[in-house]
Short mmCIF file of C-alpha atoms and ligand atoms in Angstrom, two decimals:
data_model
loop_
_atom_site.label_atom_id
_atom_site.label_comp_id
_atom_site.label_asym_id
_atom_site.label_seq_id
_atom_site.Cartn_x
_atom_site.Cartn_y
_atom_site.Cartn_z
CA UNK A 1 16.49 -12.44 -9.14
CA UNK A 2 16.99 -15.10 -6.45
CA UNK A 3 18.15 -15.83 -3.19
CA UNK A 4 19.09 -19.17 -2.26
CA UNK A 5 16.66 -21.22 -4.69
CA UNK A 6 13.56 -18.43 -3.89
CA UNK A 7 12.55 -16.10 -6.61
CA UNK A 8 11.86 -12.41 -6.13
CA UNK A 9 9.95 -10.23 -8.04
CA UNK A 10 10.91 -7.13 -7.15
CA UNK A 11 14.27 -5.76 -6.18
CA UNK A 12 12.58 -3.84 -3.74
CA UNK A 13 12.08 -5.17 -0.25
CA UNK A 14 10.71 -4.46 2.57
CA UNK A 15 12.94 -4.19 6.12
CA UNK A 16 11.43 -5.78 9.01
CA UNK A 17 10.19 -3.25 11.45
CA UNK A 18 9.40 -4.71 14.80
CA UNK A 19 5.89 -3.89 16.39
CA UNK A 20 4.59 -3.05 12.74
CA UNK A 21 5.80 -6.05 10.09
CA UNK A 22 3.33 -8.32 11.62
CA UNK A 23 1.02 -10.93 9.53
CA UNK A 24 -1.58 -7.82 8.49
CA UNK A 25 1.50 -5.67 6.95
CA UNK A 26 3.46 -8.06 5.59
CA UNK A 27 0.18 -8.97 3.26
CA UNK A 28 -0.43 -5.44 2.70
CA UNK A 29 2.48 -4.64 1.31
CA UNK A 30 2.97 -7.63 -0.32
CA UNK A 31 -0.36 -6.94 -2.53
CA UNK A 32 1.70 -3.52 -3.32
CA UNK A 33 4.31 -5.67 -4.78
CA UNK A 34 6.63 -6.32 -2.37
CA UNK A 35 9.89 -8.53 -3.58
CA UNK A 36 10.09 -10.36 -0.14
CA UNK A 37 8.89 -9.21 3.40
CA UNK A 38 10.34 -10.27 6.87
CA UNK A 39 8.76 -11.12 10.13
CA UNK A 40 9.17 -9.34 13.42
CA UNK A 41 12.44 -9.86 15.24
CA UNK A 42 11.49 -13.18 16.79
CA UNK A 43 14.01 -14.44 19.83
CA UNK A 44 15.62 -17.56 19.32
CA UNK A 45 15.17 -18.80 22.86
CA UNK A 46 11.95 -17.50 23.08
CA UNK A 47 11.42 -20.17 20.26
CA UNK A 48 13.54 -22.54 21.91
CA UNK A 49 11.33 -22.25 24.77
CA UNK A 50 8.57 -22.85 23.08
CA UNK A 51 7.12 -19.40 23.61
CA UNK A 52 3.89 -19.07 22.99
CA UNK A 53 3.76 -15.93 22.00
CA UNK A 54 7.12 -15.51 19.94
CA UNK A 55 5.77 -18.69 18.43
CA UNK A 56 3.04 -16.59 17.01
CA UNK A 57 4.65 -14.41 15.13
CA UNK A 58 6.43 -16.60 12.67
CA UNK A 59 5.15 -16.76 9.33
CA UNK A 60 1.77 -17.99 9.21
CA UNK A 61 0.49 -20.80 6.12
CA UNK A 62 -1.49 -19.51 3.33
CA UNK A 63 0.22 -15.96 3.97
CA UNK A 64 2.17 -14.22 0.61
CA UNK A 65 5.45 -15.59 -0.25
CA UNK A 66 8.44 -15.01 -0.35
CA UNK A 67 8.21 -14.51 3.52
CA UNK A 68 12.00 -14.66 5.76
CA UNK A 69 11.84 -14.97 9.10
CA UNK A 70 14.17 -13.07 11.24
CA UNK A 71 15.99 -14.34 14.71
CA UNK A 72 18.49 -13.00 17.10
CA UNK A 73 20.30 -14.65 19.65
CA UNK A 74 23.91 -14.89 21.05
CA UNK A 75 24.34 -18.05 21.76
CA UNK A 76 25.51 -20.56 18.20
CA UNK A 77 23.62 -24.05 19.49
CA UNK A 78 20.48 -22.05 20.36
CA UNK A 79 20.66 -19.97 17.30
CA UNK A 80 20.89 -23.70 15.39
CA UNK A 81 17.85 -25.31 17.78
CA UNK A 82 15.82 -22.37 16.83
CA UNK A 83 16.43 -22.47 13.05
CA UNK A 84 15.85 -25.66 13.01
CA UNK A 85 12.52 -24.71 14.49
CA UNK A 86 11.70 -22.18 11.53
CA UNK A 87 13.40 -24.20 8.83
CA UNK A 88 9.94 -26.69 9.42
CA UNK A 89 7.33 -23.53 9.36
CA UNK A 90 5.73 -21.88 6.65
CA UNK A 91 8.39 -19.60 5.41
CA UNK A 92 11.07 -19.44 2.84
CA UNK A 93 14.50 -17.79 4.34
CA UNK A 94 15.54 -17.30 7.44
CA UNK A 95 17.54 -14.33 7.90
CA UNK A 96 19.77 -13.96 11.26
CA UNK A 97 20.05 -10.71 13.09
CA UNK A 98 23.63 -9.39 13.11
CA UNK A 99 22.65 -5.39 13.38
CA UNK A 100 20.04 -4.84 16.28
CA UNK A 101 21.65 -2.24 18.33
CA UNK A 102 19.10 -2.29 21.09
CA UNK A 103 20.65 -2.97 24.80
CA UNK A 104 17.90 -5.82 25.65
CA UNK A 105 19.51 -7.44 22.35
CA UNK A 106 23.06 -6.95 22.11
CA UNK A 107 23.54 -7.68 26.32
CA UNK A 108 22.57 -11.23 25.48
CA UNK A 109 25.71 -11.05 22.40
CA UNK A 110 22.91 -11.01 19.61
CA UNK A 111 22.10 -8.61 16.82
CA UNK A 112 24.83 -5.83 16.29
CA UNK A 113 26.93 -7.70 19.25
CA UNK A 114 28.23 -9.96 16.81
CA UNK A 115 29.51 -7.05 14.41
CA UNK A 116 32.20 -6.82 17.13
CA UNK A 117 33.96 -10.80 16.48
CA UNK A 118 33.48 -11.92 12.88
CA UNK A 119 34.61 -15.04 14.00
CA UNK A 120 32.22 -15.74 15.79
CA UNK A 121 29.46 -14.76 13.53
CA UNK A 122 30.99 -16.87 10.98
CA UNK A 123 30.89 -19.92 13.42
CA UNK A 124 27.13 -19.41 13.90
CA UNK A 125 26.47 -19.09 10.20
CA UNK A 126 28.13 -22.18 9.51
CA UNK A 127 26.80 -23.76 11.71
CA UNK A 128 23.02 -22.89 11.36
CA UNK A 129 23.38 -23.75 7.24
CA UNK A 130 24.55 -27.23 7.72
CA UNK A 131 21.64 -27.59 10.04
CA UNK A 132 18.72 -26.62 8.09
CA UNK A 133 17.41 -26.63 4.25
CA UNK A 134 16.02 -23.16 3.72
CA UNK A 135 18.43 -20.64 2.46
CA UNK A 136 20.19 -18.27 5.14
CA UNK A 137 20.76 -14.66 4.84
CA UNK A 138 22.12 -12.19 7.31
CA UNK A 139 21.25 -8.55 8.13
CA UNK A 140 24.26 -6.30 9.25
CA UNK A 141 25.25 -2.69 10.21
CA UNK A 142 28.48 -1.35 8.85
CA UNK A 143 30.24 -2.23 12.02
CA UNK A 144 30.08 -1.78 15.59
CA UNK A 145 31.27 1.74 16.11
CA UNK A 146 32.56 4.30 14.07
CA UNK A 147 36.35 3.08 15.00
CA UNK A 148 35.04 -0.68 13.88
CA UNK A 149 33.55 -0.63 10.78
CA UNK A 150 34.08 -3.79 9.23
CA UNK A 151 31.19 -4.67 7.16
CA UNK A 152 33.39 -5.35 3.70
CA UNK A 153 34.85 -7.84 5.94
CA UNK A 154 32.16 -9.05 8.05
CA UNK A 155 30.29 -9.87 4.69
CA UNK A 156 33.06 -11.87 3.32
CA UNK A 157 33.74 -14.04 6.00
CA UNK A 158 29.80 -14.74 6.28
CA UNK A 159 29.62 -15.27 2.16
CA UNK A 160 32.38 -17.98 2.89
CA UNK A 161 30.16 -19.69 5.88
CA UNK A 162 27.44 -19.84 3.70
CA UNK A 163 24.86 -17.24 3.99
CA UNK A 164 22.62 -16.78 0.70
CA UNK A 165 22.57 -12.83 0.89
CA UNK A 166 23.59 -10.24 3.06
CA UNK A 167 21.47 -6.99 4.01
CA UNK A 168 23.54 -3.60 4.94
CA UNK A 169 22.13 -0.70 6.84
CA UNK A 170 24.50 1.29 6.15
CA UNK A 171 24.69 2.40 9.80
CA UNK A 172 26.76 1.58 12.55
CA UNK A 173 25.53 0.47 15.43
CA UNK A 174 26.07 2.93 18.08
CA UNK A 175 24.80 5.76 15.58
CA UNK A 176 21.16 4.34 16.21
CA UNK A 177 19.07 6.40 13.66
CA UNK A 178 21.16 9.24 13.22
CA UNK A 179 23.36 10.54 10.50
CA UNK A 180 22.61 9.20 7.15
CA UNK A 181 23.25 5.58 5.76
CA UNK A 182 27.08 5.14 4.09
CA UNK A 183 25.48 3.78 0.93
CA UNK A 184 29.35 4.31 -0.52
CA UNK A 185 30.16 1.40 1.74
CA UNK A 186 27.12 -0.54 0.94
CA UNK A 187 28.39 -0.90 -2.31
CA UNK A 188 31.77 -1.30 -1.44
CA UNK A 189 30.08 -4.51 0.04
CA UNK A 190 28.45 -5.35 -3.30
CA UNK A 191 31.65 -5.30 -4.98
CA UNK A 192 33.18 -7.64 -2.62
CA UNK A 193 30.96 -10.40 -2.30
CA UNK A 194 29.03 -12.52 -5.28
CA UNK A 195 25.82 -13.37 -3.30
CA UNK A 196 23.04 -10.71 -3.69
CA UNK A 197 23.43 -7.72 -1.30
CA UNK A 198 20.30 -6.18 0.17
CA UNK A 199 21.13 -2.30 0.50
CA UNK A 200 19.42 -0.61 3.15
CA UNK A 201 18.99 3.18 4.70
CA UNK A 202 16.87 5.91 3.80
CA UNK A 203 15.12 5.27 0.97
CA UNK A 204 12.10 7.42 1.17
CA UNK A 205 11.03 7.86 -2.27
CA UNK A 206 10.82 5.66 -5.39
CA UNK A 207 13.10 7.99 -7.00
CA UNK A 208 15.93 7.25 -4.41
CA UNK A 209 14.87 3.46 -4.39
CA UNK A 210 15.58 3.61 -8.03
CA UNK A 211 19.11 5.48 -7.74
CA UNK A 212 20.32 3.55 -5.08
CA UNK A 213 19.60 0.70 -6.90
CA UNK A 214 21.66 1.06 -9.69
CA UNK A 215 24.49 3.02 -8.26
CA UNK A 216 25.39 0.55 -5.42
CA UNK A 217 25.71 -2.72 -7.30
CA UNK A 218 23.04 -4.32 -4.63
CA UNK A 219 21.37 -7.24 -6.23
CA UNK A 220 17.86 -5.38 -4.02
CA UNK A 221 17.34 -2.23 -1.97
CA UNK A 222 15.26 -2.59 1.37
CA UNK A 223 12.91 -0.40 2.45
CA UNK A 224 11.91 0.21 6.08
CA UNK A 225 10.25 3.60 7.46
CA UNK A 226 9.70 5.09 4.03
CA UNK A 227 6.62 2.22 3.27
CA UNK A 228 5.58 2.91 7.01
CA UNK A 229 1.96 4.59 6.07
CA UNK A 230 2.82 4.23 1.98
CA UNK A 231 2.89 0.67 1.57
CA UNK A 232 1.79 1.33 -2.00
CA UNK A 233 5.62 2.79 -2.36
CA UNK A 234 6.25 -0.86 -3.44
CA UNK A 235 3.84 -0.72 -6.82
CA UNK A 236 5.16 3.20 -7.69
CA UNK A 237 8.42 1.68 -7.80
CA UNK A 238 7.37 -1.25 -9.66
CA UNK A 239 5.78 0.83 -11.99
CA UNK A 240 8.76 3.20 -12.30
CA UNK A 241 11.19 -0.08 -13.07
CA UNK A 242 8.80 -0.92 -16.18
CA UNK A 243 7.82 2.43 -17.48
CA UNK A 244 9.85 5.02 -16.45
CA UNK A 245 6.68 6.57 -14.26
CA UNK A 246 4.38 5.80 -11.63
CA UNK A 247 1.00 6.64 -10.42
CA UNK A 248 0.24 8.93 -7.40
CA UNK A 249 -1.63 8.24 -4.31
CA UNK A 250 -5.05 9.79 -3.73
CA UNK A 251 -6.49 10.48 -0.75
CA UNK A 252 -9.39 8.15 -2.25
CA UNK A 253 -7.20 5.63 -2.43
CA UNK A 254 -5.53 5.98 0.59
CA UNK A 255 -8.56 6.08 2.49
CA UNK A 256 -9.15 2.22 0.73
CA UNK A 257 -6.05 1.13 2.28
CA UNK A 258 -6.48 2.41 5.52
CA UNK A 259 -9.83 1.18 5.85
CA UNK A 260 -8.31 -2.28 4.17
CA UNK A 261 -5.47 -2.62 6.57
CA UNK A 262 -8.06 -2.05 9.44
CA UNK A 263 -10.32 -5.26 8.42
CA UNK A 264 -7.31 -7.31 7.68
CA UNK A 265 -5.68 -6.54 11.68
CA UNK A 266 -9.47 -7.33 13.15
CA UNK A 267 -8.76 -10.73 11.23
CA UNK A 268 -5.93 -11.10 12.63
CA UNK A 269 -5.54 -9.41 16.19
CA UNK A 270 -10.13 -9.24 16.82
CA UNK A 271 -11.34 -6.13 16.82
CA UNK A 272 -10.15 -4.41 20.54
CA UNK A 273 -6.24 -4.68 19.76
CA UNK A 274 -6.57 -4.42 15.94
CA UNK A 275 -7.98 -0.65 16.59
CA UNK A 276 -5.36 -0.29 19.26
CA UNK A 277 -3.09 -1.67 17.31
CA UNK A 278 -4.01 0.56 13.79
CA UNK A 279 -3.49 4.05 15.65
CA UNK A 280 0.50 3.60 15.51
CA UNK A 281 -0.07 3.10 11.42
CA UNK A 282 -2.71 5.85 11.20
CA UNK A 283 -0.27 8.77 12.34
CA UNK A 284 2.18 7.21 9.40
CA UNK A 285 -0.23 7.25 7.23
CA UNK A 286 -1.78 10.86 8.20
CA UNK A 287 1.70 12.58 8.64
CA UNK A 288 1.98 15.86 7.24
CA UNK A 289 -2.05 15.36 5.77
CA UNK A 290 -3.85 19.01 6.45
CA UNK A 291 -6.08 18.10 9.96
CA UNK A 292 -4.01 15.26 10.38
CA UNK A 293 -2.94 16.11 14.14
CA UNK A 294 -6.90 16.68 14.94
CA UNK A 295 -8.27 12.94 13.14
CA UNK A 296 -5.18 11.21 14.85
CA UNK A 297 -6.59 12.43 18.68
CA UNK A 298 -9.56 11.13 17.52
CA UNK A 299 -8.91 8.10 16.31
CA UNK A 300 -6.94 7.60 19.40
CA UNK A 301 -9.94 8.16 21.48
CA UNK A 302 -12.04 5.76 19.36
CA UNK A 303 -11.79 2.18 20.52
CA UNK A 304 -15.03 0.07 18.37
CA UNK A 305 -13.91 -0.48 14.88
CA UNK A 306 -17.18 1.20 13.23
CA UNK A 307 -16.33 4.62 14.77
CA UNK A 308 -13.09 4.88 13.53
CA UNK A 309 -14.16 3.44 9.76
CA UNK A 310 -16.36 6.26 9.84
CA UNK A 311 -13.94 8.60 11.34
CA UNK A 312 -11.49 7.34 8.23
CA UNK A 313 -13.99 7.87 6.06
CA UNK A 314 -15.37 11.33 7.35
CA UNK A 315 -11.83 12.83 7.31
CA UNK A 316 -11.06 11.41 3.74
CA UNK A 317 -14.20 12.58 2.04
CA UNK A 318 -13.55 15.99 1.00
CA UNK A 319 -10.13 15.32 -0.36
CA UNK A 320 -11.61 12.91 -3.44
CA UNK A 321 -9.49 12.42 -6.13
CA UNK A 322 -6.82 15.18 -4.59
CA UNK A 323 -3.15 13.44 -4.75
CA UNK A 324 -1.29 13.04 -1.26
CA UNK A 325 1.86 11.59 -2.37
C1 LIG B 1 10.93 0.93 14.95
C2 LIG B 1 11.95 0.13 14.20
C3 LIG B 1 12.02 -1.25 14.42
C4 LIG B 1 12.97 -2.01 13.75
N1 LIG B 1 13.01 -3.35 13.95
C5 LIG B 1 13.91 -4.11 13.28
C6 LIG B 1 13.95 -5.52 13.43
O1 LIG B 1 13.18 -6.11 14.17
N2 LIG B 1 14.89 -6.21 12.73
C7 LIG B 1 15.79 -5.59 11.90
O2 LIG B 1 16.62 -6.25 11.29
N3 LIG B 1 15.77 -4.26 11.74
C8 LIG B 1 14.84 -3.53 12.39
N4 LIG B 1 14.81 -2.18 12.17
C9 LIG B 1 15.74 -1.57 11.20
C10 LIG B 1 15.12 -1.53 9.81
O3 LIG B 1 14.90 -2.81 9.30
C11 LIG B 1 16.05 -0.76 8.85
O4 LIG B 1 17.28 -1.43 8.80
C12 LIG B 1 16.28 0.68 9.26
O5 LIG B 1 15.06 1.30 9.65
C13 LIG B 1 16.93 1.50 8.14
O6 LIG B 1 16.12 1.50 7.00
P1 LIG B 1 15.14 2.72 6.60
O7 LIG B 1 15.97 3.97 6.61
O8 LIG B 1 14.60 2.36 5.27
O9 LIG B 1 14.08 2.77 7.67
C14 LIG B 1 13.87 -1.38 12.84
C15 LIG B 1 13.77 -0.01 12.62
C16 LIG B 1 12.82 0.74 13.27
C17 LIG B 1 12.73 2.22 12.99
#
């Protein structure tokens, strides 16, 4: 399967998650057999600006490919300056934001403020794929509000602008998180469009990965808090595609990754913020584990990296070979 020119191996994704799909998880998962991963929601007049710190978090060289880079912005010539900016780095798609429903976002007429005139949208995707070489794709919600819903036609006017693929959280924007994803509409989407659709919104398990996959018609499904603390969700479903069965997690192996994901944030963050950084993942990955609630307060008390590897380690040792998920 492809997007633009870029090959994916998977037809499972996973969704950027802001303040988690930084260089460290993107690699991680990507080892579990990822398709494609996406940076951080990086501002597009932060990179404009030449922000130091947005400019950062784009995809790094020598990182796993296929990486997309994600913007938002409201304004259509900033929007182009900045992918112009991303089309020279490191990466291989740069995806546009059309579906952040968060105030600090939408106030500037980015993300899920552009659900609300297609037209415009459309301008702005038109306008950023004339300007750059790397393929673009968009990520949408089904529409602004539930009196708005307009993603059928949101997708076909940005298909006709140019974009390479389309992602659909099958939420609208004001819902936030709540209710459950209108994967009916998602592939109501499919059907209308011929570039791949990326189908995204609750997939927790590799089972529903698998369903959703072949009822909707999407060309890939996304995953987003479902991988958060099982980025190895990526491989079971792999292995599930091929065989028809996967392998289960133990808390062995689990214990591996943790301690893995650990060493590859001091890499990448030095050691002080990489165990700050780590306790956010450790309650994912500890979440419903027997004395989970008692490791996480004190891991969140530990602040040198070879307490808390032997805190890991301590609370994973009687568990063995015992399966977790
Ligand atoms: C904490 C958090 C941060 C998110 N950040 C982004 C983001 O930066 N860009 C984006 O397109 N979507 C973002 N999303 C939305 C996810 O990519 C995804 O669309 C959503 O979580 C639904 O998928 P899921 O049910 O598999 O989690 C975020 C979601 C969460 C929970």
């Amino acid at each position: 399967m492809k997007i633009g020119g870029v090959k994916i191996k998977s037809r499972a994704v996973m969704a950027p998650i802001a303040g988690i799909t930084d260089r460290p998880f993107r690699a991680l998962v990507m080892e579990f057999g990822a398709g494609m991963v996406t940076s951080e929601l990086l501002s597009a007049n932060a990179l404009v600006r030449e922000s130091e710190k947005t400019t950062r978090m784009l995809p790094q060289p020598g990182e796993p490919r296929p990486v997309s880079a994600q913007i938002f912005g409201g304004e259509p010539d900033i929007l182009m300056e900045a992918a112009k900016i991303v089309d020279e780095t490191d990466c291989d798609i740069i995806d546009l934001n059309f579906g952040c429903p968060v105030k600090k976002v939408t106030k500037t007429g980015g993300g899920a403020a552009l659900l609300t005139d297609i037209k415009k949208a459309e301008r702005i995707i038109a306008l950023v794929v004339k300007s750059v070489k790397k393929p673009v794709t968009v990520k949408i919600r089904t529409g602004w509000d539930k009196k708005s819903v307009n993603a059928v036609e949101m997708a076909k006017s940005l298909e006709g602008a140019g974009a390479g693929a389309i992602t659909v959280h099958g939420r609208y924007a004001s819902q936030g998180y709540s209710g459950l994803a209108d994967w009916g509409l998602i592939s109501k989407v499919a059907e209308s469009v011929e570039i791949p659709v990326i189908g995204n919104g609750d997939i927790v398990t590799v089972e529903q990965a698998d369903g959703r996959l072949k009822s909707s018609g999407c060309a890939f499904v996304m995953i987003g808090r479902g991988a958060l603390g099982a980025p190895w969700i990526f491989r079971q479903f792999n292995e599930y595609s091929r065989a028809g069965f996967f392998g289960k997690i133990t808390a062995v192996k689990m214990e591996t990754v943790i301690l893995r994901h650990l060493d590859m944030m001091t890499v990448h963050y030095g050691e002080r913020r990489a165990v700050r950084k780590i306790r956010t993942l450790i309650g994912y990955y500890t979440k419903g584990i027997q004395g989970g609630a008692r490791f996480r307060e004190a891991a969140n008390k530990t602040a040198d990296k070879n307490s808390l590897k032997r805190l890991i380690t301590g609370f994973f040792a009687h568990s063995g070979e015992a399966v977790l998920t």
